[in-house]
């Protein structure tokens, strides 16, 4: 009898047989997490922020060390410097000309004197001397001497070279350097905490996508088994109609259900493809990767490991969000200290070596020479519109605000954890109820299948039993996945 063959086929299809594994890449949940962590852009950016914060900490530490700088300069001047005025300079350069002019004028006046002319006439030797004096050139050598003296009072600054090596060592900066280093260290810790938050968000997103695929895959297998059952039933019903043991209305009802099962199977297949594409995107894999999850081939969704419940203080210590808010409050305290340092005096040691050409260490000389100097620099701020004081008050207000945010976050986290614990208990209870319902649905389907095979149960009753069996299986799958997701959410909420 064809009904006997349908019953035998049902007994083979009743367990959800795992699908045959092809050449797809099998990945566990941890492998999916690791791949997502390696390829997630947001995580890479968060890691770079940690690296940048580390550089900022090293930059702040550099303020403890002395600053050494080397400076060099060259300058060309179009004119030199002179210690003489223009009048005296002209007098020196024309000194010979002036002397010779005065001498000629004096000799001419003397020779025009009748008495002196008579004496010259009587004394030819003196006349010759006077003629030699009149014709002698004393202007050029005296002008040359005057020019040389004038140049002696000039400083050659056409080409000026200068160099300096400077050292500055902070001694006291009002605590600004110390607090800036502490602030940079806190900022680095905050960047790491932000990375942990981003890491947990990526892991949570991957877990949700993973278990969503497990759910859809199990429902696809369930839809396939349901379609196979209806296909077998359709074949047997056609044979029964041909033998006059079933009506055409029964056949049409089975065909409608079989078409609905095929449509459901198509939807499940498309949903599985899209869900796997989402997981591939999260894991940084090509969207067309043939991916198979380790848990999607199991007969049922595995139960999560129920961990012991931690206390509030342990949860707060494990949550990166609380850590970030605590660091933010401490950062604002350090900002207040840094702002307060602007009102404190600053002391620094200085040392320099200066090198110049020309130099004036031993008179004026166009050569390189230098000197050392050391000193202490003290800067005392007096008044700048109370800017530093307002910065301190602002930082204190930000610190108070961060403390308020921290307390509010603790209350919200405590409520979140309690809510998730209740949801986990509810999901566990729902799973137990779904398992009991599944057992009842399977037993009902066995009875309806046997009755239909013996001609004692109509087709509608068997199809109702099949629908109830499929719904019970679907609810069982949903309950298992829901329990997994609640376990993941609770683990993240408790900082595990």
Coordinates of C-alpha atoms in Angstrom, one line a residue, residues 24-453:
X24 CA 32.3 25.2 1.9
X25 CA 34.7 26.6 4.5
X26 CA 33.6 25.5 8.0
X27 CA 34.1 28.2 10.6
X28 CA 33.4 28.1 14.4
X29 CA 32.1 31.0 16.3
X30 CA 35.5 31.8 17.7
X31 CA 37.0 31.8 14.2
X32 CA 34.3 34.2 13.0
X33 CA 35.1 36.5 15.9
X34 CA 38.8 36.4 15.2
X35 CA 38.3 37.1 11.5
X36 CA 36.0 40.1 12.3
X37 CA 38.5 41.5 14.8
X38 CA 41.3 41.2 12.3
X39 CA 39.4 42.9 9.5
X40 CA 37.0 45.3 11.2
X41 CA 37.8 48.9 10.1
X42 CA 36.4 50.5 13.3
X43 CA 38.6 48.3 15.4
X44 CA 41.7 49.2 13.4
X45 CA 40.8 52.9 13.9
X46 CA 40.4 52.3 17.6
X47 CA 43.8 50.6 17.7
X48 CA 45.4 53.5 15.9
X49 CA 43.8 55.8 18.5
X50 CA 45.6 53.8 21.2
X51 CA 48.8 54.1 19.2
X52 CA 48.3 57.9 18.9
X53 CA 47.6 58.2 22.6
X54 CA 50.9 56.3 23.3
X55 CA 52.8 58.8 21.2
X56 CA 51.1 61.7 23.1
X57 CA 52.3 60.1 26.3
X58 CA 55.9 60.0 25.0
X59 CA 55.6 63.6 23.8
X60 CA 54.5 64.7 27.3
X61 CA 57.3 62.7 28.9
X62 CA 59.8 64.6 26.7
X63 CA 59.0 67.8 28.7
X64 CA 61.1 66.3 31.6
X65 CA 64.2 66.5 29.5
X66 CA 66.2 69.6 28.6
X67 CA 65.6 71.2 25.3
X68 CA 68.7 71.7 23.1
X69 CA 68.7 73.8 19.9
X70 CA 71.3 75.0 17.4
X71 CA 70.8 78.2 15.5
X72 CA 72.8 79.7 12.7
X73 CA 72.4 82.9 10.7
X74 CA 74.1 84.9 7.9
X75 CA 73.3 88.5 6.9
X76 CA 74.7 90.8 4.2
X77 CA 74.7 94.6 4.9
X78 CA 75.0 97.2 2.2
X79 CA 76.8 99.7 4.5
X80 CA 79.4 99.5 7.2
X81 CA 79.2 101.2 10.6
X82 CA 81.5 104.2 11.5
X83 CA 82.2 105.7 14.9
X84 CA 82.8 109.1 13.3
X85 CA 80.3 111.6 12.1
X86 CA 80.1 112.4 8.4
X87 CA 81.7 115.8 9.0
X88 CA 84.7 114.3 10.8
X89 CA 85.0 111.6 8.2
X90 CA 85.1 114.1 5.4
X91 CA 87.7 116.1 7.3
X92 CA 90.0 113.2 7.7
X93 CA 89.8 112.0 4.1
X94 CA 90.4 115.6 2.9
X95 CA 93.1 116.5 5.5
X96 CA 96.0 116.7 3.0
X97 CA 94.1 118.8 0.5
X98 CA 93.2 121.3 3.3
X99 CA 96.7 121.5 4.6
X100 CA 98.2 122.0 1.1
X101 CA 95.6 124.7 0.3
X102 CA 96.3 126.5 3.6
X103 CA 100.1 126.3 2.9
X104 CA 99.8 127.7 -0.6
X105 CA 97.6 130.5 0.6
X106 CA 100.0 131.4 3.4
X107 CA 103.1 131.3 1.1
X108 CA 101.3 133.5 -1.5
X109 CA 100.4 136.0 1.2
X110 CA 104.0 136.0 2.5
X111 CA 105.5 136.4 -1.0
X112 CA 103.2 139.3 -1.7
X113 CA 104.6 141.2 1.2
X114 CA 107.1 143.8 -0.2
X115 CA 109.6 143.4 2.7
X116 CA 109.6 139.6 2.4
X117 CA 109.9 139.9 -1.4
X118 CA 112.9 142.1 -1.1
X119 CA 114.5 139.5 1.3
X120 CA 113.8 136.8 -1.2
X121 CA 115.4 138.8 -4.0
X122 CA 118.5 139.2 -2.0
X123 CA 118.6 135.5 -1.0
X124 CA 118.3 133.1 -4.0
X125 CA 118.4 130.0 -1.9
X126 CA 115.4 131.0 0.1
X127 CA 113.6 131.8 -3.1
X128 CA 114.3 128.3 -4.4
X129 CA 113.0 126.8 -1.2
X130 CA 109.8 128.8 -1.5
X131 CA 109.3 127.7 -5.0
X132 CA 109.8 124.0 -4.0
X133 CA 107.3 124.4 -1.2
X134 CA 104.8 125.9 -3.6
X135 CA 105.2 123.0 -6.1
X136 CA 105.4 120.2 -3.5
X137 CA 102.4 117.7 -3.4
X138 CA 101.7 117.0 0.3
X139 CA 97.9 116.5 -0.2
X140 CA 98.0 113.0 -1.5
X141 CA 100.1 111.4 1.3
X142 CA 98.3 113.3 4.0
X143 CA 94.9 112.4 2.4
X144 CA 96.0 108.8 2.4
X145 CA 96.9 108.9 6.1
X146 CA 93.6 110.6 6.9
X147 CA 91.7 107.9 4.9
X148 CA 93.5 105.2 6.8
X149 CA 92.6 106.8 10.1
X150 CA 89.0 107.1 8.9
X151 CA 88.9 103.4 8.0
X152 CA 90.2 102.5 11.4
X153 CA 87.0 104.0 12.9
X154 CA 84.8 101.9 10.5
X155 CA 83.4 98.4 11.4
X156 CA 83.1 95.9 8.5
X157 CA 79.6 94.4 8.8
X158 CA 79.0 93.6 5.2
X159 CA 79.1 89.9 6.0
X160 CA 77.8 88.9 9.4
X161 CA 77.8 85.3 10.7
X162 CA 76.2 84.2 14.0
X163 CA 75.5 80.9 15.7
X164 CA 74.2 79.7 19.0
X165 CA 73.7 76.5 20.9
X166 CA 71.0 76.8 23.6
X167 CA 69.9 74.5 26.4
X168 CA 66.8 75.0 28.6
X169 CA 66.0 72.7 31.5
X170 CA 62.7 73.1 33.3
X171 CA 63.1 73.1 37.0
X172 CA 59.6 74.0 38.2
X173 CA 56.5 74.6 36.1
X174 CA 53.8 74.6 38.8
X175 CA 53.1 70.9 38.4
X176 CA 52.1 71.3 34.8
X177 CA 54.6 68.8 33.4
X178 CA 53.8 66.2 36.0
X179 CA 50.0 66.6 35.5
X180 CA 50.4 66.7 31.7
X181 CA 52.2 63.3 31.9
X182 CA 49.5 61.9 34.1
X183 CA 46.9 63.3 31.8
X184 CA 48.5 61.6 28.7
X185 CA 48.7 58.3 30.6
X186 CA 45.0 58.5 31.5
X187 CA 44.2 59.4 27.8
X188 CA 46.1 56.3 26.7
X189 CA 44.1 54.1 29.1
X190 CA 40.9 55.7 27.9
X191 CA 41.8 54.9 24.3
X192 CA 42.3 51.3 25.3
X193 CA 39.0 51.3 27.1
X194 CA 37.3 52.7 24.0
X195 CA 39.0 49.9 22.0
X196 CA 37.5 47.3 24.4
X197 CA 34.1 48.8 23.9
X198 CA 34.4 48.7 20.1
X199 CA 35.8 45.1 20.4
X200 CA 32.8 44.0 22.5
X201 CA 30.4 45.6 20.0
X202 CA 32.0 43.8 17.1
X203 CA 31.9 40.5 18.9
X204 CA 28.3 41.0 19.8
X205 CA 27.4 41.8 16.2
X206 CA 29.2 38.7 15.0
X207 CA 27.5 36.5 17.6
X208 CA 24.1 37.7 16.6
X209 CA 24.8 37.2 12.9
X210 CA 26.3 33.7 13.7
X211 CA 23.3 32.5 15.7
X212 CA 20.9 34.1 13.2
X213 CA 22.5 31.9 10.5
X214 CA 22.2 28.8 12.7
X215 CA 18.5 29.6 13.2
X216 CA 17.8 30.1 9.5
X217 CA 19.8 27.1 8.5
X218 CA 17.9 24.9 10.9
X219 CA 14.6 26.3 9.7
X220 CA 15.6 25.7 6.1
X221 CA 16.4 22.1 6.9
X222 CA 13.0 21.9 8.7
X223 CA 11.3 23.5 5.7
X224 CA 13.0 20.9 3.4
X225 CA 11.8 18.0 5.6
X226 CA 8.4 19.5 5.7
X227 CA 8.4 19.9 1.9
X228 CA 9.6 16.3 1.5
X229 CA 6.8 15.0 3.8
X230 CA 4.2 16.9 1.8
X231 CA 5.8 15.7 -1.5
X232 CA 5.5 12.1 -0.3
X233 CA 2.0 12.7 0.9
X234 CA 1.1 14.3 -2.5
X235 CA 2.4 11.3 -4.3
X236 CA 0.5 8.9 -2.1
X237 CA -2.7 11.0 -2.3
X238 CA -2.5 11.0 -6.1
X239 CA -2.3 7.2 -6.0
X240 CA -5.2 7.0 -3.5
X241 CA -7.4 9.2 -5.7
X242 CA -6.6 7.0 -8.7
X243 CA -7.7 4.0 -6.6
X244 CA -10.9 5.8 -5.4
X245 CA -9.7 5.9 -1.8
X246 CA -9.4 9.7 -1.5
X247 CA -11.3 12.6 -3.0
X248 CA -10.0 15.2 -5.4
X249 CA -10.5 17.9 -2.7
X250 CA -8.0 16.0 -0.5
X251 CA -5.6 16.1 -3.4
X252 CA -6.0 19.8 -4.0
X253 CA -5.5 20.6 -0.3
X254 CA -2.3 18.6 -0.3
X255 CA -1.1 20.4 -3.4
X256 CA -1.8 23.8 -1.8
X257 CA 0.2 22.8 1.3
X258 CA 3.0 21.4 -0.9
X259 CA 3.3 24.7 -2.8
X260 CA 3.3 26.6 0.4
X261 CA 6.1 24.4 1.7
X262 CA 8.1 25.0 -1.5
X263 CA 7.7 28.7 -1.2
X264 CA 8.7 28.6 2.5
X265 CA 11.8 26.6 1.5
X266 CA 12.7 29.2 -1.2
X267 CA 12.4 32.0 1.3
X268 CA 14.5 30.2 3.9
X269 CA 17.2 29.6 1.3
X270 CA 17.3 33.2 0.2
X271 CA 17.3 34.4 3.9
X272 CA 20.2 32.0 4.6
X273 CA 22.2 33.4 1.7
X274 CA 21.7 37.0 2.8
X275 CA 22.5 36.1 6.4
X276 CA 25.8 34.5 5.4
X277 CA 26.6 37.5 3.2
X278 CA 26.2 39.7 6.3
X279 CA 28.4 37.5 8.3
X280 CA 31.0 37.5 5.5
X281 CA 31.0 41.3 5.5
X282 CA 31.4 41.4 9.3
X283 CA 34.3 38.9 9.1
X284 CA 36.0 40.7 6.2
X285 CA 35.5 37.9 3.8
X286 CA 34.3 38.2 0.1
X287 CA 30.5 38.2 0.0
X288 CA 30.5 35.1 -2.3
X289 CA 32.5 33.0 0.1
X290 CA 31.1 29.5 0.5
X291 CA 30.7 29.6 4.3
X292 CA 29.4 26.9 6.6
X293 CA 29.2 27.3 10.3
X294 CA 30.1 24.5 12.7
X295 CA 26.8 24.8 14.6
X296 CA 24.4 24.9 11.7
X297 CA 24.8 21.2 10.9
X298 CA 23.9 20.1 14.4
X299 CA 20.5 18.4 15.1
X300 CA 19.6 21.1 17.6
X301 CA 21.0 24.5 18.8
X302 CA 23.6 23.9 21.5
X303 CA 22.9 25.1 24.9
X304 CA 25.1 27.9 26.2
X305 CA 27.2 27.5 29.3
X306 CA 25.4 29.1 32.3
X307 CA 28.0 31.1 34.3
X308 CA 27.9 32.0 37.9
X309 CA 26.4 35.4 38.5
X310 CA 28.9 38.1 39.5
X311 CA 28.3 40.9 42.0
X312 CA 27.7 44.5 41.1
X313 CA 31.2 45.7 42.0
X314 CA 32.8 42.9 40.0
X315 CA 30.6 43.8 37.0
X316 CA 31.4 47.5 37.3
X317 CA 35.1 46.6 37.4
X318 CA 34.8 44.5 34.3
X319 CA 32.7 46.9 32.1
X320 CA 34.9 49.1 29.9
X321 CA 32.1 51.7 29.8
X322 CA 32.5 52.2 33.6
X323 CA 36.2 52.2 33.2
X324 CA 36.0 54.9 30.5
X325 CA 33.8 57.2 32.7
X326 CA 36.1 56.7 35.7
X327 CA 39.1 57.7 33.5
X328 CA 37.1 60.7 32.1
X329 CA 36.5 61.9 35.7
X330 CA 40.2 61.5 36.5
X331 CA 41.2 63.2 33.2
X332 CA 39.1 66.3 34.1
X333 CA 40.8 66.4 37.5
X334 CA 44.2 66.4 35.8
X335 CA 42.9 69.1 33.4
X336 CA 42.1 71.2 36.5
X337 CA 45.6 70.7 37.8
X338 CA 47.1 71.6 34.5
X339 CA 45.0 74.8 34.3
X340 CA 46.0 75.6 37.9
X341 CA 49.7 75.4 37.0
X342 CA 49.2 78.3 34.6
X343 CA 48.8 80.5 37.7
X344 CA 52.1 79.3 39.3
X345 CA 55.6 80.6 38.6
X346 CA 57.9 78.8 36.3
X347 CA 61.6 78.3 36.7
X348 CA 64.1 77.0 34.2
X349 CA 67.9 76.8 33.8
X350 CA 69.4 78.2 30.6
X351 CA 72.8 77.7 29.1
X352 CA 74.0 79.1 25.7
X353 CA 77.1 79.3 23.6
X354 CA 77.2 82.2 21.2
X355 CA 79.5 82.5 18.1
X356 CA 79.7 85.6 15.9
X357 CA 81.8 86.9 13.1
X358 CA 82.7 89.8 13.3
X359 CA 83.3 89.9 17.1
X360 CA 84.3 92.6 19.6
X361 CA 85.9 90.5 22.4
X362 CA 89.4 91.9 21.8
X363 CA 88.6 95.0 19.8
X364 CA 86.8 94.7 16.6
X365 CA 87.8 91.7 14.6
X366 CA 86.4 90.0 11.4
X367 CA 86.9 86.5 12.8
X368 CA 84.8 83.8 14.6
X369 CA 84.8 84.0 18.4
X370 CA 82.3 83.0 21.0
X371 CA 81.4 82.7 24.7
X372 CA 79.3 80.7 27.1
X373 CA 76.6 81.9 29.4
X374 CA 74.4 80.2 32.0
X375 CA 71.4 81.6 33.9
X376 CA 68.1 81.1 35.6
X377 CA 64.8 82.2 34.0
X378 CA 61.8 82.9 36.2
X379 CA 58.4 83.7 34.9
X380 CA 55.7 84.8 37.3
X381 CA 52.2 85.3 35.8
X382 CA 50.5 88.3 37.4
X383 CA 47.2 89.0 35.6
X384 CA 45.5 87.8 32.4
X385 CA 41.9 88.4 32.9
X386 CA 41.5 85.5 35.4
X387 CA 41.7 83.1 32.4
X388 CA 43.5 80.3 34.3
X389 CA 41.1 80.5 37.2
X390 CA 38.1 80.1 34.8
X391 CA 39.8 77.1 33.2
X392 CA 40.2 75.5 36.6
X393 CA 36.5 76.1 37.4
X394 CA 35.5 74.7 34.0
X395 CA 37.6 71.5 34.5
X396 CA 36.1 71.0 37.9
X397 CA 32.6 71.4 36.5
X398 CA 33.4 68.8 33.8
X399 CA 34.7 66.5 36.5
X400 CA 31.4 66.8 38.5
X401 CA 29.5 66.1 35.3
X402 CA 31.6 63.0 34.6
X403 CA 30.9 61.7 38.2
X404 CA 27.2 62.2 37.6
X405 CA 27.4 60.3 34.3
X406 CA 29.3 57.5 36.1
X407 CA 26.7 57.1 38.8
X408 CA 23.9 57.1 36.2
X409 CA 25.8 54.5 34.1
X410 CA 26.1 52.2 37.1
X411 CA 22.4 52.3 37.8
X412 CA 21.6 51.6 34.2
X413 CA 24.1 48.8 34.0
X414 CA 22.7 47.2 37.2
X415 CA 19.2 47.4 35.7
X416 CA 20.4 46.0 32.4
X417 CA 22.1 43.0 34.0
X418 CA 19.0 42.3 36.1
X419 CA 16.8 42.5 33.0
X420 CA 19.0 40.2 31.0
X421 CA 19.2 37.7 33.8
X422 CA 15.4 37.5 33.9
X423 CA 15.3 37.2 30.1
X424 CA 17.8 34.4 30.2
X425 CA 15.8 32.6 32.8
X426 CA 12.6 33.1 30.8
X427 CA 14.4 31.9 27.6
X428 CA 15.6 28.8 29.4
X429 CA 12.0 28.1 30.6
X430 CA 10.7 28.8 27.1
X431 CA 13.2 26.3 25.7
X432 CA 12.0 23.6 28.1
X433 CA 8.4 24.3 27.2
X434 CA 9.3 24.2 23.5
X435 CA 11.1 20.9 23.9
X436 CA 8.0 19.4 25.6
X437 CA 5.8 20.8 22.9
X438 CA 8.0 19.3 20.3
X439 CA 7.7 15.9 21.9
X440 CA 4.0 16.2 21.9
X441 CA 3.9 17.4 18.3
X442 CA 6.1 14.5 17.2
X443 CA 3.9 12.0 19.0
X444 CA 0.8 13.6 17.4
X445 CA 2.4 13.4 14.0
X446 CA 3.3 9.7 14.4
X447 CA -0.3 8.9 15.4
X448 CA -1.7 11.0 12.6
X449 CA 0.7 9.4 10.1
X450 CA -0.2 5.9 11.2
X451 CA -3.9 6.7 11.2
X452 CA -3.7 8.1 7.7
X453 CA -1.8 5.0 6.5

